[in-house]
Amino acid sequence: PRNTDSYDYGRYHPINEIYDFQDMLVAENPNMVSKIVIGQSYEGRPLNVLKFSTGGTNRPAIWIDTGIHSREWVTQASGQWFAKKIVTDYGRDPTLTAILNKMDIFLEIVTNPDGYYYTHNNNRMWRKTRKPNPGSNCVGVDPNRNWDAGFGGPGASGRPCSETYHGPRANSESEVKSIVDFVKSHGNFKAFISIHSYSQMLLYPYGYTRTPVKDQAELHSLAKKAITDLASLYGTRYRYGSIISTIYQASGGTIDWTYNQGIKYSYTFELRDTGRYGFILPPSQIIPTAQETWLALMAIMDHTYKNPY
Amino acid sequence: KETFEGHQVLRIVPKDDVQLSLIKDLEDMIEFELDFWRGVTDAVTPVDIRVPFHSLQTVKIYLETQGIEYSTMIEDLQTMLDDEQEEMESAARVTQ
């Protein structure tokens, strides 16, 4: 495709096409979109973050990432659709326009690029990073168990061959460390949204402890609003609540760390499957999934914008 | 390239906490090389497990002897992946 208008958002793309898409979007929208390389993956791929900004310096910001578990393809695909939606709707949708006139949005579409490349070329079922584990034949760490929040506790595995292996130490994976360093250096994130699939949930901290977060009531009611908006489009039903109370105990998770950094509106999505496809969601469901998810994202972003802290 | 001929994904709906813990025990049976697509949460929420061909019979016997109901969510994962690959390639051809 020569531009992002003719790009096929209803298809799964290999990593080179996604990286080309990002560069096209930046080239087409020089006044709003820029690309920041926040680090390198273990195999040396750039960790690209798209910054959507209408000006100002170090404005309060919203982070969205997709694809931290590489086999969850509908998330990276939705990320590309979100990027195009933002540049299309700015100036047209009053809610998004108001948000972007005061806040920045950062979007990392391929958060685990080595894993994503591996799912296209070697093993479609790959979930983790690709860094070798010394002393083991098994490669990779679960990037959603590698964060410094209850690291190594229950709900993560110490076995390198496990799909939930937490790694040798917190932030051992460059894909995680790069985000940690970026969030710390930016210092003004107000919302952090990490997107997974496929069990249709909207979750807030904590995963590593049953101690409720201090903002539990607000996060719970905002989650309810977000998933109600989401369901309004195609009737897709979501569950919502804290990670530990809704699914299971999981330590070393992304949004437990971001919440502990003071980023109040920290959420994890689990997108579709409404049927029996699991990770192999048919591409015909990419755009409807992205559309409905966007409604929930807008609810969270709008609330963040209207409730500065 | 890793392939998954004969791998099935079973959808298990635990009835109660006893069944939940029996399914959770499966996670520790490393020799089965199970891949939990959707983990154990609470009773009535499905658990989806990819089971390699070499473990299929044993896992199904385990579930049946424990009276745990399951259905086959994906009959043959590799067939589904081949379809996905073919669809990607044809869509790419259309784009080009």
Short mmCIF file of C-alpha atoms in Angstrom, two decimals:
data_model
loop_
_atom_site.label_atom_id
_atom_site.label_comp_id
_atom_site.label_asym_id
_atom_site.label_seq_id
_atom_site.Cartn_x
_atom_site.Cartn_y
_atom_site.Cartn_z
CA PRO A 1 0.00 0.00 0.00
CA ARG A 2 1.26 3.48 -0.87
CA ASN A 3 -0.59 5.20 1.97
CA THR A 4 -2.54 4.49 5.12
CA ASP A 5 -5.87 5.07 3.38
CA SER A 6 -5.33 2.05 1.14
CA TYR A 7 -3.83 -0.05 3.96
CA ASP A 8 -5.83 -3.17 4.70
CA TYR A 9 -6.80 -2.93 8.41
CA GLY A 10 -8.82 -6.13 8.12
CA ARG A 11 -5.82 -8.34 7.68
CA TYR A 12 -2.96 -9.66 9.78
CA HIS A 13 0.30 -8.06 8.63
CA PRO A 14 3.89 -9.23 9.07
CA ILE A 15 6.13 -7.00 11.13
CA ASN A 16 7.83 -5.24 8.20
CA GLU A 17 4.46 -4.06 6.89
CA ILE A 18 3.49 -2.76 10.34
CA TYR A 19 6.77 -0.83 10.61
CA ASP A 20 6.20 0.57 7.09
CA PHE A 21 2.66 1.53 8.12
CA GLN A 22 4.02 3.45 11.10
CA ASP A 23 6.43 5.39 8.91
CA MET A 24 3.67 6.15 6.36
CA LEU A 25 1.39 7.46 9.14
CA VAL A 26 4.14 9.74 10.45
CA ALA A 27 4.93 10.99 6.93
CA GLU A 28 1.26 11.70 6.23
CA ASN A 29 0.66 13.51 9.53
CA PRO A 30 3.87 15.44 10.30
CA ASN A 31 2.06 17.95 12.53
CA MET A 32 0.55 15.34 14.80
CA VAL A 33 2.37 12.02 14.66
CA SER A 34 6.00 11.26 15.40
CA LYS A 35 7.84 8.00 16.00
CA ILE A 36 10.00 7.52 19.09
CA VAL A 37 12.32 4.52 19.32
CA ILE A 38 12.34 3.79 23.06
CA GLY A 39 14.81 0.91 22.83
CA GLN A 40 15.74 -2.31 21.08
CA SER A 41 14.38 -5.81 21.44
CA TYR A 42 16.75 -8.66 22.34
CA GLU A 43 17.23 -9.45 18.62
CA GLY A 44 17.87 -5.80 17.83
CA ARG A 45 14.49 -4.70 16.47
CA PRO A 46 13.50 -1.10 17.21
CA LEU A 47 10.77 -0.65 19.84
CA ASN A 48 8.66 1.96 18.03
CA VAL A 49 6.21 4.18 19.87
CA LEU A 50 3.92 6.51 17.94
CA LYS A 51 3.36 9.85 19.67
CA PHE A 52 0.17 11.71 18.85
CA SER A 53 0.53 15.34 19.93
CA THR A 54 -0.91 18.67 18.91
CA GLY A 55 1.78 20.66 20.69
CA GLY A 56 2.85 21.79 24.13
CA THR A 57 5.70 20.26 26.10
CA ASN A 58 5.46 17.16 28.26
CA ARG A 59 1.69 17.29 28.36
CA PRO A 60 -0.16 14.80 30.55
CA ALA A 61 -0.22 11.62 28.54
CA ILE A 62 -2.02 8.36 27.83
CA TRP A 63 -0.14 5.13 26.97
CA ILE A 64 -1.62 2.28 24.94
CA ASP A 65 0.32 -0.88 24.07
CA THR A 66 -0.69 -3.91 22.01
CA GLY A 67 1.11 -7.15 21.27
CA ILE A 68 3.11 -7.68 24.47
CA HIS A 69 2.07 -11.36 24.10
CA SER A 70 3.03 -11.98 20.51
CA ARG A 71 0.48 -14.64 19.52
CA GLU A 72 -2.45 -12.37 20.43
CA TRP A 73 -2.57 -11.06 16.86
CA VAL A 74 -5.90 -9.23 17.11
CA THR A 75 -4.21 -6.79 19.49
CA GLN A 76 -1.44 -5.61 17.13
CA ALA A 77 -4.01 -5.51 14.33
CA SER A 78 -6.31 -3.35 16.49
CA GLY A 79 -3.34 -1.13 17.34
CA GLN A 80 -2.91 -0.24 13.68
CA TRP A 81 -6.60 0.58 13.43
CA PHE A 82 -6.41 2.77 16.57
CA ALA A 83 -3.52 4.73 15.06
CA LYS A 84 -5.44 5.51 11.91
CA LYS A 85 -8.60 6.28 13.93
CA ILE A 86 -6.76 8.90 15.98
CA VAL A 87 -5.46 10.87 12.96
CA THR A 88 -8.82 10.49 11.19
CA ASP A 89 -10.99 11.60 14.10
CA TYR A 90 -8.88 14.49 15.35
CA GLY A 91 -10.76 17.62 14.30
CA ARG A 92 -13.91 15.62 13.64
CA ASP A 93 -14.76 13.88 16.90
CA PRO A 94 -15.17 16.56 19.57
CA THR A 95 -14.28 14.25 22.46
CA LEU A 96 -11.01 13.06 20.91
CA THR A 97 -10.22 16.57 19.71
CA ALA A 98 -10.61 17.94 23.24
CA ILE A 99 -8.38 15.19 24.64
CA LEU A 100 -5.63 15.78 22.06
CA ASN A 101 -5.75 19.53 22.54
CA LYS A 102 -4.62 19.01 26.13
CA MET A 103 -3.01 15.56 26.28
CA ASP A 104 -0.63 13.37 24.27
CA ILE A 105 -1.30 9.76 23.31
CA PHE A 106 1.56 7.24 23.00
CA LEU A 107 0.87 3.97 21.15
CA GLU A 108 3.26 1.00 20.98
CA ILE A 109 1.75 -1.41 18.44
CA VAL A 110 4.36 -4.21 18.39
CA THR A 111 5.48 -4.33 22.02
CA ASN A 112 7.17 -7.74 21.58
CA PRO A 113 8.60 -7.59 18.03
CA ASP A 114 10.90 -10.63 18.32
CA GLY A 115 7.98 -12.74 19.49
CA TYR A 116 5.73 -11.35 16.78
CA TYR A 117 8.27 -12.12 14.03
CA TYR A 118 8.62 -15.62 15.48
CA THR A 119 4.85 -16.21 15.35
CA HIS A 120 4.90 -15.42 11.62
CA ASN A 121 7.98 -17.45 10.73
CA ASN A 122 8.54 -20.21 13.25
CA ASN A 123 5.82 -20.84 15.82
CA ARG A 124 2.37 -19.25 15.61
CA MET A 125 1.78 -20.12 19.25
CA TRP A 126 4.72 -18.13 20.61
CA ARG A 127 3.82 -15.80 23.53
CA LYS A 128 7.03 -14.75 25.27
CA THR A 129 10.14 -12.74 24.40
CA ARG A 130 12.98 -14.48 22.56
CA LYS A 131 15.97 -13.95 24.84
CA PRO A 132 17.75 -17.23 25.74
CA ASN A 133 17.62 -18.38 29.36
CA PRO A 134 21.12 -19.42 30.52
CA GLY A 135 21.17 -23.04 31.62
CA SER A 136 17.91 -23.90 29.88
CA ASN A 137 16.92 -25.06 26.42
CA CYS A 138 13.80 -22.98 26.75
CA VAL A 139 13.81 -19.46 25.39
CA GLY A 140 11.92 -16.39 26.47
CA VAL A 141 10.26 -14.66 29.38
CA ASP A 142 6.60 -13.75 29.82
CA PRO A 143 6.77 -9.95 29.41
CA ASN A 144 3.66 -9.59 31.55
CA ARG A 145 5.35 -11.27 34.57
CA ASN A 146 8.66 -9.36 34.29
CA TRP A 147 7.69 -6.06 35.92
CA ASP A 148 8.84 -4.92 39.35
CA ALA A 149 5.53 -5.30 41.15
CA GLY A 150 5.36 -8.39 43.30
CA PHE A 151 7.95 -9.87 40.93
CA GLY A 152 8.50 -13.58 41.28
CA GLY A 153 5.47 -14.08 43.50
CA PRO A 154 2.59 -16.52 43.03
CA GLY A 155 0.93 -16.50 39.65
CA ALA A 156 4.20 -16.52 37.76
CA SER A 157 6.54 -19.41 37.12
CA GLY A 158 10.21 -19.79 37.92
CA ARG A 159 10.57 -22.46 35.21
CA PRO A 160 12.06 -21.08 31.94
CA CYS A 161 9.98 -23.55 29.92
CA SER A 162 6.73 -22.21 31.34
CA GLU A 163 4.58 -19.78 29.35
CA THR A 164 4.44 -17.60 32.47
CA TYR A 165 8.17 -17.65 33.26
CA HIS A 166 8.94 -14.39 35.11
CA GLY A 167 12.60 -14.23 34.09
CA PRO A 168 15.83 -14.05 36.04
CA ARG A 169 15.01 -10.64 37.60
CA ALA A 170 12.51 -7.83 37.19
CA ASN A 171 12.98 -5.78 33.99
CA SER A 172 15.39 -8.37 32.61
CA GLU A 173 13.73 -8.07 29.19
CA SER A 174 14.68 -4.99 27.12
CA GLU A 175 11.11 -4.86 25.83
CA VAL A 176 9.95 -4.23 29.42
CA LYS A 177 12.92 -2.18 30.61
CA SER A 178 12.53 0.23 27.66
CA ILE A 179 8.96 1.02 28.65
CA VAL A 180 9.92 1.37 32.31
CA ASP A 181 12.68 3.84 31.45
CA PHE A 182 10.45 5.77 29.08
CA VAL A 183 7.56 6.07 31.54
CA LYS A 184 9.93 7.15 34.32
CA SER A 185 11.71 9.74 32.16
CA HIS A 186 8.42 11.13 30.81
CA GLY A 187 7.01 11.38 34.32
CA ASN A 188 3.60 12.69 33.30
CA PHE A 189 1.56 9.65 32.26
CA LYS A 190 -1.99 9.75 33.60
CA ALA A 191 -3.35 6.56 32.02
CA PHE A 192 -1.68 3.31 30.97
CA ILE A 193 -3.59 0.70 28.95
CA SER A 194 -2.03 -2.67 28.03
CA ILE A 195 -3.96 -4.80 25.55
CA HIS A 196 -4.14 -8.61 25.38
CA SER A 197 -6.59 -11.20 24.05
CA TYR A 198 -8.76 -13.28 24.09
CA SER A 199 -11.00 -13.69 27.18
CA GLN A 200 -12.93 -10.37 26.91
CA MET A 201 -12.19 -8.63 30.15
CA LEU A 202 -11.30 -5.16 31.35
CA LEU A 203 -9.05 -5.41 34.37
CA TYR A 204 -7.42 -3.01 36.83
CA PRO A 205 -4.75 -3.63 39.53
CA TYR A 206 -3.81 -5.58 41.48
CA GLY A 207 -2.84 -8.99 40.22
CA TYR A 208 -0.14 -9.79 42.75
CA THR A 209 -2.03 -9.01 45.98
CA ARG A 210 -5.60 -9.07 47.25
CA THR A 211 -5.07 -5.67 48.83
CA PRO A 212 -7.39 -3.41 46.85
CA VAL A 213 -5.97 -0.32 45.18
CA LYS A 214 -6.91 2.96 46.84
CA ASP A 215 -8.80 4.10 43.73
CA GLN A 216 -10.73 0.83 43.46
CA ALA A 217 -14.21 2.36 43.45
CA GLU A 218 -13.42 4.85 40.70
CA LEU A 219 -11.55 2.33 38.57
CA HIS A 220 -14.40 -0.15 38.96
CA SER A 221 -17.11 2.30 37.95
CA LEU A 222 -15.05 3.57 35.00
CA ALA A 223 -14.47 -0.01 33.87
CA LYS A 224 -18.21 -0.62 34.01
CA LYS A 225 -18.87 2.42 31.87
CA ALA A 226 -16.16 1.45 29.40
CA ILE A 227 -17.42 -2.08 28.86
CA THR A 228 -21.01 -0.86 28.61
CA ASP A 229 -19.94 1.47 25.80
CA LEU A 230 -18.00 -1.41 24.19
CA ALA A 231 -21.02 -3.71 24.29
CA SER A 232 -23.25 -1.07 22.74
CA LEU A 233 -21.77 -1.70 19.29
CA TYR A 234 -21.95 -5.45 18.74
CA GLY A 235 -23.18 -6.74 22.08
CA THR A 236 -19.82 -8.24 22.99
CA ARG A 237 -19.95 -9.08 26.66
CA TYR A 238 -17.03 -8.31 28.91
CA ARG A 239 -16.26 -9.07 32.54
CA TYR A 240 -14.43 -6.47 34.61
CA GLY A 241 -12.75 -6.09 37.95
CA SER A 242 -9.34 -6.36 39.55
CA ILE A 243 -6.98 -8.91 38.01
CA ILE A 244 -6.77 -11.07 41.12
CA SER A 245 -10.50 -11.12 41.73
CA THR A 246 -11.60 -11.55 38.12
CA ILE A 247 -9.09 -14.03 36.73
CA TYR A 248 -6.33 -15.24 38.98
CA GLN A 249 -3.31 -14.15 40.94
CA ALA A 250 -0.58 -12.92 38.59
CA SER A 251 2.55 -11.25 39.91
CA GLY A 252 5.02 -9.02 38.08
CA GLY A 253 2.32 -7.64 35.79
CA THR A 254 2.49 -4.47 33.69
CA ILE A 255 -0.30 -2.40 35.18
CA ASP A 256 0.49 -3.30 38.78
CA TRP A 257 3.82 -1.58 38.21
CA THR A 258 2.30 1.43 36.40
CA TYR A 259 -0.30 1.93 39.13
CA ASN A 260 2.45 1.80 41.77
CA GLN A 261 4.20 4.57 39.79
CA GLY A 262 1.13 6.74 40.47
CA ILE A 263 -0.55 6.26 37.08
CA LYS A 264 -4.10 5.96 38.40
CA TYR A 265 -5.95 4.90 35.26
CA SER A 266 -4.06 1.65 34.66
CA TYR A 267 -6.03 -1.00 32.80
CA THR A 268 -5.52 -4.25 30.92
CA PHE A 269 -7.88 -5.31 28.16
CA GLU A 270 -8.48 -8.87 27.05
CA LEU A 271 -10.07 -8.53 23.57
CA ARG A 272 -12.25 -11.04 21.70
CA ASP A 273 -12.80 -14.19 20.89
CA THR A 274 -16.59 -14.51 21.25
CA GLY A 275 -16.49 -17.97 19.65
CA ARG A 276 -14.16 -20.95 19.54
CA TYR A 277 -11.16 -19.56 17.67
CA GLY A 278 -9.00 -18.51 20.58
CA PHE A 279 -5.83 -16.80 19.31
CA ILE A 280 -6.65 -17.77 15.71
CA LEU A 281 -9.35 -15.10 15.41
CA PRO A 282 -10.51 -14.79 11.81
CA PRO A 283 -9.28 -11.54 10.21
CA SER A 284 -12.92 -10.61 9.44
CA GLN A 285 -13.22 -9.89 13.18
CA ILE A 286 -10.26 -7.51 13.38
CA ILE A 287 -12.13 -4.30 12.50
CA PRO A 288 -15.27 -5.00 14.55
CA THR A 289 -13.00 -5.86 17.52
CA ALA A 290 -11.03 -2.65 17.07
CA GLN A 291 -14.20 -0.57 16.67
CA GLU A 292 -15.80 -1.83 19.86
CA THR A 293 -12.57 -1.61 21.82
CA TRP A 294 -12.15 2.00 20.70
CA LEU A 295 -15.42 2.90 22.43
CA ALA A 296 -14.03 1.57 25.71
CA LEU A 297 -10.69 3.30 25.16
CA MET A 298 -12.49 6.59 24.52
CA ALA A 299 -14.43 6.19 27.78
CA ILE A 300 -11.18 5.76 29.71
CA MET A 301 -9.33 8.53 27.87
CA ASP A 302 -12.22 10.98 28.23
CA HIS A 303 -12.50 10.25 31.96
CA THR A 304 -8.74 10.72 32.34
CA TYR A 305 -8.93 14.06 30.52
CA LYS A 306 -11.88 15.28 32.62
CA ASN A 307 -10.43 14.15 35.91
CA PRO A 308 -6.89 15.57 36.03
CA TYR A 309 -4.80 14.70 39.09
CA LYS B 1 8.80 -24.08 11.42
CA GLU B 2 6.92 -25.62 14.35
CA THR B 3 3.73 -27.34 13.25
CA PHE B 4 0.79 -28.57 15.27
CA GLU B 5 -0.65 -31.58 13.42
CA GLY B 6 -3.07 -33.43 15.66
CA HIS B 7 -2.97 -30.79 18.35
CA GLN B 8 -6.42 -30.07 19.69
CA VAL B 9 -7.72 -27.26 21.87
CA LEU B 10 -10.13 -28.52 24.51
CA ARG B 11 -12.65 -26.21 26.16
CA ILE B 12 -13.30 -27.29 29.71
CA VAL B 13 -16.04 -25.81 31.84
CA PRO B 14 -15.36 -26.65 35.48
CA LYS B 15 -18.46 -27.25 37.56
CA ASP B 16 -17.01 -26.53 40.99
CA ASP B 17 -13.85 -25.81 42.93
CA VAL B 18 -12.94 -29.48 43.10
CA GLN B 19 -12.88 -29.67 39.32
CA LEU B 20 -11.04 -26.35 39.20
CA SER B 21 -8.23 -27.74 41.30
CA LEU B 22 -8.12 -30.97 39.26
CA ILE B 23 -7.67 -28.88 36.11
CA LYS B 24 -5.06 -26.79 37.84
CA ASP B 25 -3.18 -29.98 38.67
CA LEU B 26 -2.89 -30.55 34.93
CA GLU B 27 -0.74 -27.41 34.74
CA ASP B 28 1.91 -29.14 36.79
CA MET B 29 1.95 -32.29 34.66
CA ILE B 30 4.83 -30.94 32.56
CA GLU B 31 5.18 -34.13 30.55
CA PHE B 32 1.92 -33.43 28.80
CA GLU B 33 3.38 -30.18 27.34
CA LEU B 34 -0.01 -28.47 27.75
CA ASP B 35 -0.45 -24.86 26.66
CA PHE B 36 -3.13 -23.06 28.68
CA TRP B 37 -4.66 -20.57 26.25
CA ARG B 38 -7.21 -19.50 28.82
CA GLY B 39 -6.22 -20.14 32.39
CA VAL B 40 -8.13 -21.44 35.36
CA THR B 41 -10.15 -18.64 36.95
CA ASP B 42 -13.42 -19.67 38.56
CA ALA B 43 -16.09 -22.29 38.15
CA VAL B 44 -18.28 -21.73 35.06
CA THR B 45 -15.55 -19.74 33.20
CA PRO B 46 -14.13 -21.93 30.44
CA VAL B 47 -10.54 -23.10 30.49
CA ASP B 48 -8.99 -23.63 27.05
CA ILE B 49 -6.00 -25.94 26.74
CA ARG B 50 -3.95 -26.82 23.68
CA VAL B 51 -3.09 -30.48 23.96
CA PRO B 52 -0.36 -32.01 21.77
CA PHE B 53 -1.31 -35.21 19.95
CA HIS B 54 0.91 -37.39 22.14
CA SER B 55 -0.98 -36.33 25.30
CA LEU B 56 -4.50 -36.25 23.91
CA GLN B 57 -5.63 -39.69 24.96
CA THR B 58 -4.18 -39.45 28.46
CA VAL B 59 -5.63 -35.99 29.09
CA LYS B 60 -9.08 -36.98 27.83
CA ILE B 61 -9.06 -40.09 30.01
CA TYR B 62 -8.01 -37.93 32.99
CA LEU B 63 -10.88 -35.51 32.39
CA GLU B 64 -13.44 -38.24 31.78
CA THR B 65 -12.49 -40.28 34.84
CA GLN B 66 -12.82 -37.13 36.93
CA GLY B 67 -16.22 -36.44 35.40
CA ILE B 68 -15.02 -33.13 34.00
CA GLU B 69 -16.94 -32.11 30.93
CA TYR B 70 -15.06 -30.80 27.94
CA SER B 71 -15.60 -30.13 24.26
CA THR B 72 -13.17 -29.97 21.37
CA MET B 73 -12.85 -26.27 20.55
CA ILE B 74 -10.32 -26.81 17.76
CA GLU B 75 -10.27 -30.23 16.12
CA ASP B 76 -6.85 -29.85 14.48
CA LEU B 77 -4.86 -26.71 15.13
CA GLN B 78 -2.55 -27.10 12.15
CA THR B 79 -5.47 -27.21 9.72
CA MET B 80 -6.71 -23.94 11.20
CA LEU B 81 -3.24 -22.40 10.97
CA ASP B 82 -2.88 -23.49 7.36
CA ASP B 83 -6.22 -21.78 6.58
CA GLU B 84 -5.01 -18.64 8.38
CA GLN B 85 -1.77 -18.64 6.41
CA GLU B 86 -3.57 -19.17 3.12
CA GLU B 87 -5.95 -16.30 3.90
CA MET B 88 -3.03 -14.00 4.72
CA GLU B 89 -1.25 -14.87 1.48
CA SER B 90 -4.35 -14.41 -0.67
CA ALA B 91 -5.13 -11.07 1.02
CA ALA B 92 -1.54 -9.96 0.40
CA ARG B 93 -1.89 -10.96 -3.26
CA VAL B 94 -5.10 -8.90 -3.52
CA THR B 95 -3.31 -5.89 -2.00
CA GLN B 96 -0.43 -6.22 -4.40
#
